[in-house]
Short mmCIF file of C-alpha atoms (C1' of nucleotides) in Angstrom, two decimals:
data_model
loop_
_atom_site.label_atom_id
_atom_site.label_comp_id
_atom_site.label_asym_id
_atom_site.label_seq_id
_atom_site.Cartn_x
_atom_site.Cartn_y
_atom_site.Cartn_z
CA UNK A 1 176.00 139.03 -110.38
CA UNK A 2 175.54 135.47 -111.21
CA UNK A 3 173.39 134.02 -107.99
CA UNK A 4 175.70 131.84 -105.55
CA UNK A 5 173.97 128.85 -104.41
CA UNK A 6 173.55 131.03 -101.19
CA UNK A 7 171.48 133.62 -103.20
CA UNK A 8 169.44 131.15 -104.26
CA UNK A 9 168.49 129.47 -100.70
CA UNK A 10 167.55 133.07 -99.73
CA UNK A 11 164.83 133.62 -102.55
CA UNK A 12 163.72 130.26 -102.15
CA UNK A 13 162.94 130.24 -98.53
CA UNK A 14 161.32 134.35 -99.42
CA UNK A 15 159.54 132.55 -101.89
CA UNK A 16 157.65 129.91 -99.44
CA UNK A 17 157.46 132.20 -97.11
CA UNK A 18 155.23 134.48 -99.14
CA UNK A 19 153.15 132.10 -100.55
CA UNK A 20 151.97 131.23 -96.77
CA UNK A 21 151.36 134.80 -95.88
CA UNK A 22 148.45 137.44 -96.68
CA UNK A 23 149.27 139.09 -100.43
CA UNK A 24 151.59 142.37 -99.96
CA UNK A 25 152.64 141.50 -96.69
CA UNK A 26 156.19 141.41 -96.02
CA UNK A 27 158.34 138.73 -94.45
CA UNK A 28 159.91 139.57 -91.17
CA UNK A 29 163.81 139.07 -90.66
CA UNK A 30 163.46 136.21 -88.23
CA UNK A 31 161.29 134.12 -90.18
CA UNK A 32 163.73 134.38 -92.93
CA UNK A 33 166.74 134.08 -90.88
CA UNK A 34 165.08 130.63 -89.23
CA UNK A 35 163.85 129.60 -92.36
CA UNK A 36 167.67 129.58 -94.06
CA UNK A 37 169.31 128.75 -90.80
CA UNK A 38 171.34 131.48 -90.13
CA UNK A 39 171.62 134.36 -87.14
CA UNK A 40 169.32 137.58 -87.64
CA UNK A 41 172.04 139.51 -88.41
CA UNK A 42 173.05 137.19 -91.07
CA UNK A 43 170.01 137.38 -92.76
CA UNK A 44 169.84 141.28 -92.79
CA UNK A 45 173.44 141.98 -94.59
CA UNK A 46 172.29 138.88 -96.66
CA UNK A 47 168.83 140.79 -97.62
CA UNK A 48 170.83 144.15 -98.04
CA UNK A 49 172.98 142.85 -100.63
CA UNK A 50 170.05 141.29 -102.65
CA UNK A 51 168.11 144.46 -101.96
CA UNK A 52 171.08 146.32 -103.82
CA UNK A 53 170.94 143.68 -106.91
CA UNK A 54 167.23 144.42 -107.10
CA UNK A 55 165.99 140.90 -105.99
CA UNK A 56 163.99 142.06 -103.13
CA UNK A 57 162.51 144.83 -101.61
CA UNK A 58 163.68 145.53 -98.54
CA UNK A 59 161.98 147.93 -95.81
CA UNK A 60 164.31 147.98 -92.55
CA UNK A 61 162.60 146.62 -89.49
CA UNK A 62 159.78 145.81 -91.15
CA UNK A 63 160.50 142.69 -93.86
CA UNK A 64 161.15 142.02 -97.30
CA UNK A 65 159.26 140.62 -100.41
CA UNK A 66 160.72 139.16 -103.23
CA UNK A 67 160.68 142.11 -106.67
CA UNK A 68 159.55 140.24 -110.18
CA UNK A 69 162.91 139.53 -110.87
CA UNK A 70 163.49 137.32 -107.57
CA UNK A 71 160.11 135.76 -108.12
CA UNK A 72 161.76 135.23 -111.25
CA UNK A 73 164.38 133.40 -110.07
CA UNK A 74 163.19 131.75 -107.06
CA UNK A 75 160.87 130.44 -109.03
CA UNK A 76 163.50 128.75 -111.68
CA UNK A 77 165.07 127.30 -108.80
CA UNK A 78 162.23 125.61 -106.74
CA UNK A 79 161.32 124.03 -111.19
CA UNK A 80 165.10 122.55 -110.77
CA UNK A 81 164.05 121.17 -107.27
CA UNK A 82 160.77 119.89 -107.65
CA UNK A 83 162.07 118.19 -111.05
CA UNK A 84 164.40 116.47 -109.51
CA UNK A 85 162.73 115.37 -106.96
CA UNK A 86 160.03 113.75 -109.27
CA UNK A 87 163.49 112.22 -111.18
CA UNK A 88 164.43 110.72 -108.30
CA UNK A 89 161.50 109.22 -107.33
CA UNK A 90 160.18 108.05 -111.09
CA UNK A 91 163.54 107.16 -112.76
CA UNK A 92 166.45 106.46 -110.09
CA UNK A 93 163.41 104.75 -107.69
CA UNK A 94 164.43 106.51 -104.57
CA UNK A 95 161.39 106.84 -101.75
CA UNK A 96 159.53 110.34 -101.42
CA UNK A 97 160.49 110.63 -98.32
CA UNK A 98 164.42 110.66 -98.77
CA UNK A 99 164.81 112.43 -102.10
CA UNK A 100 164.15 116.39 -100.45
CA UNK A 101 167.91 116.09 -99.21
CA UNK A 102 169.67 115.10 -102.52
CA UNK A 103 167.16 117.61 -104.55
CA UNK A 104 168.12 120.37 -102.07
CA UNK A 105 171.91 120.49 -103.40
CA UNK A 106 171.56 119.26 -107.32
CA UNK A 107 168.92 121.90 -107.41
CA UNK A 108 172.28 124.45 -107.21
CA UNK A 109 174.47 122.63 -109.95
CA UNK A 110 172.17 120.96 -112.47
CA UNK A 111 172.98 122.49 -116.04
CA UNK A 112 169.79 123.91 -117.67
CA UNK A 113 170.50 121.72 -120.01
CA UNK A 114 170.16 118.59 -117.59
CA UNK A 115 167.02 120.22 -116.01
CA UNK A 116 165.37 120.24 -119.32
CA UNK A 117 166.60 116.68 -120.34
CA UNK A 118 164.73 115.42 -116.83
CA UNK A 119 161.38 117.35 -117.82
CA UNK A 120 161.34 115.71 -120.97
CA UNK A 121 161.79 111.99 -119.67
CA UNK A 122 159.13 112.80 -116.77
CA UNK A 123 156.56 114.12 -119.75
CA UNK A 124 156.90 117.28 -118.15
CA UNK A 125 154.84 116.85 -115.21
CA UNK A 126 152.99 119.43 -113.23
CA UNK A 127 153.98 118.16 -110.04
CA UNK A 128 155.97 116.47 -107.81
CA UNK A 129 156.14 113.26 -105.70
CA UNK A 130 154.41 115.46 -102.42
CA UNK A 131 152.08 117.39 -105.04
CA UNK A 132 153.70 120.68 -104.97
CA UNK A 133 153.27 121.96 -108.58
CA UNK A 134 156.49 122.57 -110.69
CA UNK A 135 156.77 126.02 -112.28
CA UNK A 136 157.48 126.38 -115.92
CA UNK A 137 160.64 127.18 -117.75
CA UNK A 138 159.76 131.00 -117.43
CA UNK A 139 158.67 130.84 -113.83
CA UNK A 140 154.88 130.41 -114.08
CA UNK A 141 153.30 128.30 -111.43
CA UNK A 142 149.75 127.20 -111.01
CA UNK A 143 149.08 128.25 -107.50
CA UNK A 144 145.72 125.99 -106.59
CA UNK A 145 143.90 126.64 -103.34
CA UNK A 146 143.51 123.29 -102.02
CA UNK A 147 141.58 122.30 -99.06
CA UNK A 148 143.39 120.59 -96.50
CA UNK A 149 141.68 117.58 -93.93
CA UNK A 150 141.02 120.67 -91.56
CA UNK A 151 138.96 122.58 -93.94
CA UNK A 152 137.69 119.74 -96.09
CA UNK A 153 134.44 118.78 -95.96
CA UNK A 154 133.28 115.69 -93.91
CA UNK A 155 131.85 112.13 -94.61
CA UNK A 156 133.02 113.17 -98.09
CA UNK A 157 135.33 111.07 -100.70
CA UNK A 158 138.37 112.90 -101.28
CA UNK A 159 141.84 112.59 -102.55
CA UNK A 160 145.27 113.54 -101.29
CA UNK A 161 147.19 116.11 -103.94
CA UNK A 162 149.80 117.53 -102.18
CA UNK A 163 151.83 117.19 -98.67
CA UNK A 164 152.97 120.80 -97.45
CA UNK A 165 156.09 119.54 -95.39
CA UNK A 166 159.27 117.43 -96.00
CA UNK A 167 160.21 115.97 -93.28
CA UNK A 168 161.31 112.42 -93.96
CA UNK A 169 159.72 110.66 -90.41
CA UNK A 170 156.31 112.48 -91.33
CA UNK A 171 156.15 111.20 -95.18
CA UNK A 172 157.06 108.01 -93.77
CA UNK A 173 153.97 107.76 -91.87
CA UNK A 174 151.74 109.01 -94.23
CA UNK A 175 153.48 106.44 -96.93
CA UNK A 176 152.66 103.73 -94.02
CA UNK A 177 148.94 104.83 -93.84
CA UNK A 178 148.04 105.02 -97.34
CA UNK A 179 148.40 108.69 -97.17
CA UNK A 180 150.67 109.80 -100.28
CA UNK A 181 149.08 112.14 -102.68
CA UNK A 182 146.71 110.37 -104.95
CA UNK A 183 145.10 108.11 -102.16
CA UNK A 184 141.30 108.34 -101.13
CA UNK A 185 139.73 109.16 -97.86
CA UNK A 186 136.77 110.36 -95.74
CA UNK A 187 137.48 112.58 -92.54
CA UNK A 188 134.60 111.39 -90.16
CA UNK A 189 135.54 113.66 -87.11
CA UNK A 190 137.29 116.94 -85.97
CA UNK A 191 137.69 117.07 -82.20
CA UNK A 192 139.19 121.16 -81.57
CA UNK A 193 139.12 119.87 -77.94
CA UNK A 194 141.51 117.06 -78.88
CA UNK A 195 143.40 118.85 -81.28
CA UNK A 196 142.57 115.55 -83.46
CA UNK A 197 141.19 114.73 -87.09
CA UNK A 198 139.96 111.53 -87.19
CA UNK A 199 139.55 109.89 -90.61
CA UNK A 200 138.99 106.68 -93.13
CA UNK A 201 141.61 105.60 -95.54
CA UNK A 202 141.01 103.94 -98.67
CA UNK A 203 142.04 100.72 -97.03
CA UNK A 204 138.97 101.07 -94.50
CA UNK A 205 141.29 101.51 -91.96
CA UNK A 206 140.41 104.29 -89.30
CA UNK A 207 143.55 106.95 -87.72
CA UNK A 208 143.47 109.94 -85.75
CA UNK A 209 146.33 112.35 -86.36
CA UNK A 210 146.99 115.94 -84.95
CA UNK A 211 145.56 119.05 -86.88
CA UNK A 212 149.05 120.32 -86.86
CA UNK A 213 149.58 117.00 -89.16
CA UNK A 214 145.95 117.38 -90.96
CA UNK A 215 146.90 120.95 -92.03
CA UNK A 216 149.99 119.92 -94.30
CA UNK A 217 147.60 117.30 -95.92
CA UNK A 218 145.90 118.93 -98.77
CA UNK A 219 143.30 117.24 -100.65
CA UNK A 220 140.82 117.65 -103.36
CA UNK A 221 136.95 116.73 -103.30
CA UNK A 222 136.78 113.84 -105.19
CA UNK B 1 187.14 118.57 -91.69
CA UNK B 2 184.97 117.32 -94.42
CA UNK B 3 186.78 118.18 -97.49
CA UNK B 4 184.88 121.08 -99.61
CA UNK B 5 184.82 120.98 -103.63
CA UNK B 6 187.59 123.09 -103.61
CA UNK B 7 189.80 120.42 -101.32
CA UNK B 8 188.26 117.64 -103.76
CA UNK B 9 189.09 119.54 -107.04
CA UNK B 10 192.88 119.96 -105.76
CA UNK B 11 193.43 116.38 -104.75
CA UNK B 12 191.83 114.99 -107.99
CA UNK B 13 194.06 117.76 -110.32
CA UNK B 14 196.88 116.02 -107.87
CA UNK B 15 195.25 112.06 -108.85
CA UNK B 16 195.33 112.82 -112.80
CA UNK B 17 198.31 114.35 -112.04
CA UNK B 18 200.43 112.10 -110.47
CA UNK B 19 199.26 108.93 -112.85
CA UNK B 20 200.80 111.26 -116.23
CA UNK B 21 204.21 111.22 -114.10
CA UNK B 22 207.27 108.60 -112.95
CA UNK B 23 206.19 106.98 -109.94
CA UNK B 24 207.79 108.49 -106.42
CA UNK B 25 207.74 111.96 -108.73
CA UNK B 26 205.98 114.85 -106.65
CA UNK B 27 204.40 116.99 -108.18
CA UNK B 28 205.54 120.81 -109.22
CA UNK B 29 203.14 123.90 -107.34
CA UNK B 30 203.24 125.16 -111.01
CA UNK B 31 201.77 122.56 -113.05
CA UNK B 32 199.13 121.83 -110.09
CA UNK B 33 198.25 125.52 -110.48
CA UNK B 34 197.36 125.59 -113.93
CA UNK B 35 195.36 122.26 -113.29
CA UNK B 36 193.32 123.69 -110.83
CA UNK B 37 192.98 126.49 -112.33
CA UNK B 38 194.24 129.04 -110.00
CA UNK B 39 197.17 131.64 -108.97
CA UNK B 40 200.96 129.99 -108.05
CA UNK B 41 200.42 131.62 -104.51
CA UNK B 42 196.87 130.22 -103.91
CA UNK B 43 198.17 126.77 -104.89
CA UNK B 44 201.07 127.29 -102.52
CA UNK B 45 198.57 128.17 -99.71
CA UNK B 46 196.03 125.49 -100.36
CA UNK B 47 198.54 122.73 -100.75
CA UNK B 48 200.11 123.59 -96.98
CA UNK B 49 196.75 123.11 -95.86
CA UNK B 50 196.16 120.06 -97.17
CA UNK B 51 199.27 118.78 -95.51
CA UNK B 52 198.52 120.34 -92.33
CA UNK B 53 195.19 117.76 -92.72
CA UNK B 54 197.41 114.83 -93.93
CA UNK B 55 195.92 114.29 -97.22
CA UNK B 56 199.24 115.16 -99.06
CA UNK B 57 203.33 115.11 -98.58
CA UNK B 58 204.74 118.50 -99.40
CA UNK B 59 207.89 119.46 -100.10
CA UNK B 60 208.76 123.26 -100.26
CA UNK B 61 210.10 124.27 -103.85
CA UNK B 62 209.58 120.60 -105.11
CA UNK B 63 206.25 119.52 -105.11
CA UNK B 64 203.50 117.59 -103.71
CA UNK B 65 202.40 113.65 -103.49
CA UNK B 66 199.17 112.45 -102.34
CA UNK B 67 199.28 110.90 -99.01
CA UNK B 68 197.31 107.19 -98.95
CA UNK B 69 194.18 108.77 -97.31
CA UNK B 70 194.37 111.64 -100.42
CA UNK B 71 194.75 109.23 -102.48
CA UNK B 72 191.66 107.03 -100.80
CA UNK B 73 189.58 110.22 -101.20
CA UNK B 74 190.65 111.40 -104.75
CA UNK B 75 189.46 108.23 -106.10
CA UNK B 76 186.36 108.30 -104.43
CA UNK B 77 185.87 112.16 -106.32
CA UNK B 78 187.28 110.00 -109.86
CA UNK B 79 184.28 107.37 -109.22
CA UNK B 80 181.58 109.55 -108.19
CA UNK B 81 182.92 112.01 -111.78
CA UNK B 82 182.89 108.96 -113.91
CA UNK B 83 179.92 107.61 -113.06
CA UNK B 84 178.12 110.79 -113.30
CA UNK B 85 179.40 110.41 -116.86
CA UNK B 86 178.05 107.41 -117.61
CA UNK B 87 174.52 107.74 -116.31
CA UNK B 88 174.47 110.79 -118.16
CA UNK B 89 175.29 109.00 -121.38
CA UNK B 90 173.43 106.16 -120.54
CA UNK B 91 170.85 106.68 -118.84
CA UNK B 92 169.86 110.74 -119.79
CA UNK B 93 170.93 110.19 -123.44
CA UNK B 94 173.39 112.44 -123.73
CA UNK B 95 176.35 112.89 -125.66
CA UNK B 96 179.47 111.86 -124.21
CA UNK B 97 181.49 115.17 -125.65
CA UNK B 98 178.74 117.46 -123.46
CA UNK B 99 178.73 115.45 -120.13
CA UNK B 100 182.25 116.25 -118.66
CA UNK B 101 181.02 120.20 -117.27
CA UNK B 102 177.81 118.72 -115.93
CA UNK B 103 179.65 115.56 -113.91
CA UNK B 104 182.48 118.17 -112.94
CA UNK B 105 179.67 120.55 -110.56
CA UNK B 106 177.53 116.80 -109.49
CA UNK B 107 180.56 115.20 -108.27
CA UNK B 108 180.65 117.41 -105.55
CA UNK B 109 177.13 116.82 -104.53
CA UNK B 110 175.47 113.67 -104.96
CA UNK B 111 174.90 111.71 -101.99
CA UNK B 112 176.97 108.09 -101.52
CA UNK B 113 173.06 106.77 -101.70
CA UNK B 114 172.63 108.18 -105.33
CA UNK B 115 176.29 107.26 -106.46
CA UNK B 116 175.14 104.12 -105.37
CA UNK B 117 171.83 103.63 -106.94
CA UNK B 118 173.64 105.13 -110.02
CA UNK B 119 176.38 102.15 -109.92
CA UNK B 120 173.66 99.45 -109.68
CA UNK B 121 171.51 100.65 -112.38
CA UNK B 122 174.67 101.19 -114.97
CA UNK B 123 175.45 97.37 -113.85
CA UNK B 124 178.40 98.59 -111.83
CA UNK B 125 180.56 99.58 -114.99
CA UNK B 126 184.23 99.31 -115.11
CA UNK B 127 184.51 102.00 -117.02
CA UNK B 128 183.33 106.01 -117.75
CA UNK B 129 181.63 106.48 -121.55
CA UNK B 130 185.33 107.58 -122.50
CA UNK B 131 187.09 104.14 -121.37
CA UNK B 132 188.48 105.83 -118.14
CA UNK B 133 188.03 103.16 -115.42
CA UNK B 134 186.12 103.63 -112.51
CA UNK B 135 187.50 102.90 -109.51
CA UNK B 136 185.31 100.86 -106.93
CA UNK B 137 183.51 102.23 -103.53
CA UNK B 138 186.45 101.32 -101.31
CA UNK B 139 188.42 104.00 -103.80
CA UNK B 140 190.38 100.90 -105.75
CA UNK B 141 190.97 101.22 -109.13
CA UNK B 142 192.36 99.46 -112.04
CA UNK B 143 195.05 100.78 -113.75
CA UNK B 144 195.65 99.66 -117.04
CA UNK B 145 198.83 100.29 -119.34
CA UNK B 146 197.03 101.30 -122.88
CA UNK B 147 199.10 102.01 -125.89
CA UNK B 148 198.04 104.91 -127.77
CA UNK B 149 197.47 105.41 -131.72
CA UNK B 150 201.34 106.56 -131.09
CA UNK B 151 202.56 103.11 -129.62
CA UNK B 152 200.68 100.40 -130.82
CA UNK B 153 201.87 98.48 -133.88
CA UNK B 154 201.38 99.30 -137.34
CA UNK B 155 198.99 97.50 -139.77
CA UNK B 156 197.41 95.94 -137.05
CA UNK B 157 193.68 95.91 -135.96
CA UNK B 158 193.07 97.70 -132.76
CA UNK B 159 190.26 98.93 -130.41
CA UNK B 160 190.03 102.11 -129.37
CA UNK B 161 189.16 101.80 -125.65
CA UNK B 162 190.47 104.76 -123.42
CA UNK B 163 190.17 108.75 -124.32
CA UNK B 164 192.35 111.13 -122.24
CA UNK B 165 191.12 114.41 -122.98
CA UNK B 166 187.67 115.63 -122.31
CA UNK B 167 187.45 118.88 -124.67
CA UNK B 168 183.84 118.44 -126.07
CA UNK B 169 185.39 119.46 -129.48
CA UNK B 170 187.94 117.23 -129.73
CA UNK B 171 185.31 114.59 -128.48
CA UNK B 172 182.48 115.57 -130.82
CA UNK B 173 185.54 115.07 -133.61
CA UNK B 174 186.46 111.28 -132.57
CA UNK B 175 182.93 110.56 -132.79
CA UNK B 176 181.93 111.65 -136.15
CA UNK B 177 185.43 109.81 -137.66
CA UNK B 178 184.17 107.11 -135.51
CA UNK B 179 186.95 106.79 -133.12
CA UNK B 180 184.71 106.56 -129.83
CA UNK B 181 185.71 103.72 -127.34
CA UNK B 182 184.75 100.41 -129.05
CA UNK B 183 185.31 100.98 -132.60
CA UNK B 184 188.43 99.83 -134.69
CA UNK B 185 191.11 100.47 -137.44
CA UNK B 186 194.44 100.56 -138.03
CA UNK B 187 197.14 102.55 -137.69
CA UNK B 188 198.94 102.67 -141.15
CA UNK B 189 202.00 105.22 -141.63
CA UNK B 190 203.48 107.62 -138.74
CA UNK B 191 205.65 110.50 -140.09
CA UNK B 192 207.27 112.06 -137.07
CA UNK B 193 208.82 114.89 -139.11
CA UNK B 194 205.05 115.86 -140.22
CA UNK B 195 204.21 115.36 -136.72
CA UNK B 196 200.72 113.68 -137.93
CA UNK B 197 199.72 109.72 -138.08
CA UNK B 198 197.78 108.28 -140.70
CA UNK B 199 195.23 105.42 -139.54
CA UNK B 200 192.27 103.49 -141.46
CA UNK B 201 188.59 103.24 -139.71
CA UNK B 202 186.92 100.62 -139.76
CA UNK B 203 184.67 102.48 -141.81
CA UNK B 204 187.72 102.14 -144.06
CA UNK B 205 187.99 105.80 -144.30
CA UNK B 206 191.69 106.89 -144.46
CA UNK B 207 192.46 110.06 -141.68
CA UNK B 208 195.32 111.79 -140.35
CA UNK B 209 195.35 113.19 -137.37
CA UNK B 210 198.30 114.82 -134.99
CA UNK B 211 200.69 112.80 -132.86
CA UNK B 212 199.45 114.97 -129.78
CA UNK B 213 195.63 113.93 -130.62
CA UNK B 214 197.10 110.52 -131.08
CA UNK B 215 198.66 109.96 -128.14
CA UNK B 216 195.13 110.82 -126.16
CA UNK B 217 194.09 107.83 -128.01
CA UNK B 218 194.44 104.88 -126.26
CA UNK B 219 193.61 101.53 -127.76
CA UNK B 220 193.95 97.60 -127.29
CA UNK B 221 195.31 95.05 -129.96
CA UNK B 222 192.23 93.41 -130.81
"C1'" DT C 1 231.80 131.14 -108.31
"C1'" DT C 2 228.72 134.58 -109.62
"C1'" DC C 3 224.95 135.73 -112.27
"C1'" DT C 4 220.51 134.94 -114.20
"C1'" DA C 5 216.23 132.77 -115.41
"C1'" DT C 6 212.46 130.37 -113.68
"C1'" DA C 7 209.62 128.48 -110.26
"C1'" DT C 8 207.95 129.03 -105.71
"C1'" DT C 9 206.65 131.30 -101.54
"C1'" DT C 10 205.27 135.46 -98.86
"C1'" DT C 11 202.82 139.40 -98.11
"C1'" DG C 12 198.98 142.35 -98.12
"C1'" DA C 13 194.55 142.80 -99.57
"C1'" DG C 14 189.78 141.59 -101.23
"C1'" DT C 15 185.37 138.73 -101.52
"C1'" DT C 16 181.64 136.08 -99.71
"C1'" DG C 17 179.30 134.37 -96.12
"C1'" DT C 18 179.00 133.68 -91.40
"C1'" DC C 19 178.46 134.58 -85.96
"C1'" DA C 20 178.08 136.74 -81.21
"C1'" DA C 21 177.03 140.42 -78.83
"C1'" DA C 22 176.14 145.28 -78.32
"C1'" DA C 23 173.14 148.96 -79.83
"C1'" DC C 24 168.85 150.32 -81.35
"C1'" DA C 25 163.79 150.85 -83.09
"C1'" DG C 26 158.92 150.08 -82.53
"C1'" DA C 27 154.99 148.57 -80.24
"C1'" DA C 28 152.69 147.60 -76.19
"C1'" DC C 29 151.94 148.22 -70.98
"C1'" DT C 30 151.85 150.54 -67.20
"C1'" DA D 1 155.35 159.87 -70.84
"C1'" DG D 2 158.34 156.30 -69.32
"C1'" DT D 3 159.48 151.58 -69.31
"C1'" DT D 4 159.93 147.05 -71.04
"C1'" DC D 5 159.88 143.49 -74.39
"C1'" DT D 6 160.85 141.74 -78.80
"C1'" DG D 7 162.76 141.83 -83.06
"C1'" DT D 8 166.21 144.10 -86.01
"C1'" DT D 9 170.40 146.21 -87.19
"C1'" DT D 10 175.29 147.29 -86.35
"C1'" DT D 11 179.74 146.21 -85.12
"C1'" DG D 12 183.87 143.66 -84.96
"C1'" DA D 13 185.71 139.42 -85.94
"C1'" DC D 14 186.59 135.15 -88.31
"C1'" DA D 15 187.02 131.24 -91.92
"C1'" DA D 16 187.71 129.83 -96.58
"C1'" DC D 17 189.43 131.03 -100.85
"C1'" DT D 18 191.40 133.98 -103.99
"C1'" DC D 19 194.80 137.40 -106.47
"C1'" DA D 20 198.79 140.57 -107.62
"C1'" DA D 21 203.07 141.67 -106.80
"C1'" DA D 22 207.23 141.57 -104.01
"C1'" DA D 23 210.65 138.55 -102.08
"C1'" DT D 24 213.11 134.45 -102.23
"C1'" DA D 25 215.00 129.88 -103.49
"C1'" DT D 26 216.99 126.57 -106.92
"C1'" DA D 27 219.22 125.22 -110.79
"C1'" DG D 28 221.76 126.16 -114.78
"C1'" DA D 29 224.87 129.36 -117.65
"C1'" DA D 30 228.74 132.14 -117.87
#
DNA sequence: TTCTATATTTTGAGTTGTCAAAACAGAACT
DNA sequence: AGTTCTGTTTTGACAACTCAAAATATAGAA
């Protein structure tokens, strides 16, 4: 029962999935089907299978949450992604924004070995180029509760640590605006009205973006 | 039709194939079988697919020839393999006997931007960490006529500059009797009724070795 | 030429992963 | 309770790849 790299795309996706969701709730089908791209139906003969393998727990038309041994695993595999992500960024010089794609099919065929041989040229680091925090050869992760710009104080000094979404157009903008992880800011205003965070960058310069935006920013008071 | 790792694995078994045979020679269903790794049948089913696709000429009960665009794409699977190789020797440190498995899954991953940046930081090498050349992004490649320890002439200093087998034990052996791509010595007495060859290292170290682990030496008069 | 050995192809079947569309369950709304 | 909506599951089918074993072709020996 070796996992395909099919398996593997399943736990992953249950895996973020349940880390944005209330503790013991379960994920619905759909999300899960959208999240790996497939039709509904798809994803229920999928989550069947990995139900009978004891990966998941699997209540019918309710949802399903990974069991210890997916966490397990999903866990290993999002270490091989987020490692080479940070690879590609520190040692092959590729942008943030364009290394998700590449990670998201070496993450299915790099060797252990390999994986292990990155960690130790990166100094095994704790996270990667967007911040999201690597888990550990035996599938520990440090799950922090950042703030994000909607929830973050304001007219306070803080710094970016993590960007919750890989889309390349978006992490293109925030490389343009001085908005990678690490970089300082202030939010000055929050207009609900306008759907709008307004802030300061380190560079003085005042944007506006969308909360939508704002809420994949995560910072940390600083 | 973009070709899946199990079209690219057929038409490179076909590549190495076809270069260890008399030119205009197809070749047999048999032989490509074992190469590949798979049933006669599945071979026979595969290969009529790839003709039906035009990437090779097929000839029931006598064998199979890459087509030119086969060819084209075969040597594009040979450079993105040996490079792999050679970044993982030079760049990840490791041992040239170990990297073959690894580049063998990655060849049928990496992106054309990461072959790329891989090319430029290796200095665009000629050749893989076991002397096997590279062919170039437009799927060229330069094919050299080595002798082997079995050919060359006798008392006379050579260069060992091509391996042709990639079994990490027969790899981790060249290396520790110093017989990796670079390194000369001699070839001194070859006894074909003992079926063994008798060279001098440069180390000066006298070893005999067997005419079939001979002839996957290749080397240059130097 | 006929027989035989060997290589190749066919056939029938299985696995994994997928979809579209029909059938169905559960919750919410009259 | 009955109806409707939404999400989920079932069903039947298909594509890619594979095997084992039966059928067949080719070439060489008798």
């Amino acid at each position: 029962m070796l996992p395909s790299s099919t398996v593997e795309n399943y736990l992953k996706a249950l895996y973020q999935a349940e880390s944005s969701l209330e503790d013991k709730a379960l994920v619905p089908m759909g999300q899960l089907a959208t999240a790996v791209g497939v039709a509904p139906g798809t994803a229920t003969t999928m989550v069947k299978a990995l139900a009978e393998s004891g990966l998941v727990d699997y209540e019918p038309y309710v949802g399903v949450r990974l069991s210890s041994a997916g966490t397990k695993l999903a866990a290993l595999v999002l270490r091989r992604h987020r490692l080479i992500e940070q690879f590609l960024v520190e040692v092959m010089g590729m942008s943030w924004a364009e290394v998700h794609e590449d990670a998201e099919q070496l993450e299915h065929v790099v060797s252990d070995r390999l994986v292990e041989r990155m960690d130790a040229m990166l100094g095994h680091p704790s996270v990667d180029p967007h911040g999201d925090p690597i888990p550990t050869a035996d599938g520990n992760i440090a799950a922090p509760d950042y703030h994000s710009l909607l929830t973050c104080p304001l007219h306070t000094a803080v710094r970016v640590t993590r960007v919750t979404d890989q889309d390349a157009s978006f992490l293109r903008f925030l490389e343009k605006q001085h908005l990678k992880p690490g970089h300082s800011l202030e939010v000055e205003v929050r207009d609900s009205a306008a759907d709008s965070v307004q802030l300061r960058t380190g560079a003085g310069l005042r944007i506006t973006i969308g909360t939508q935006a704002a809420s994949k920013v995560l910072i940390e008071v600083s």
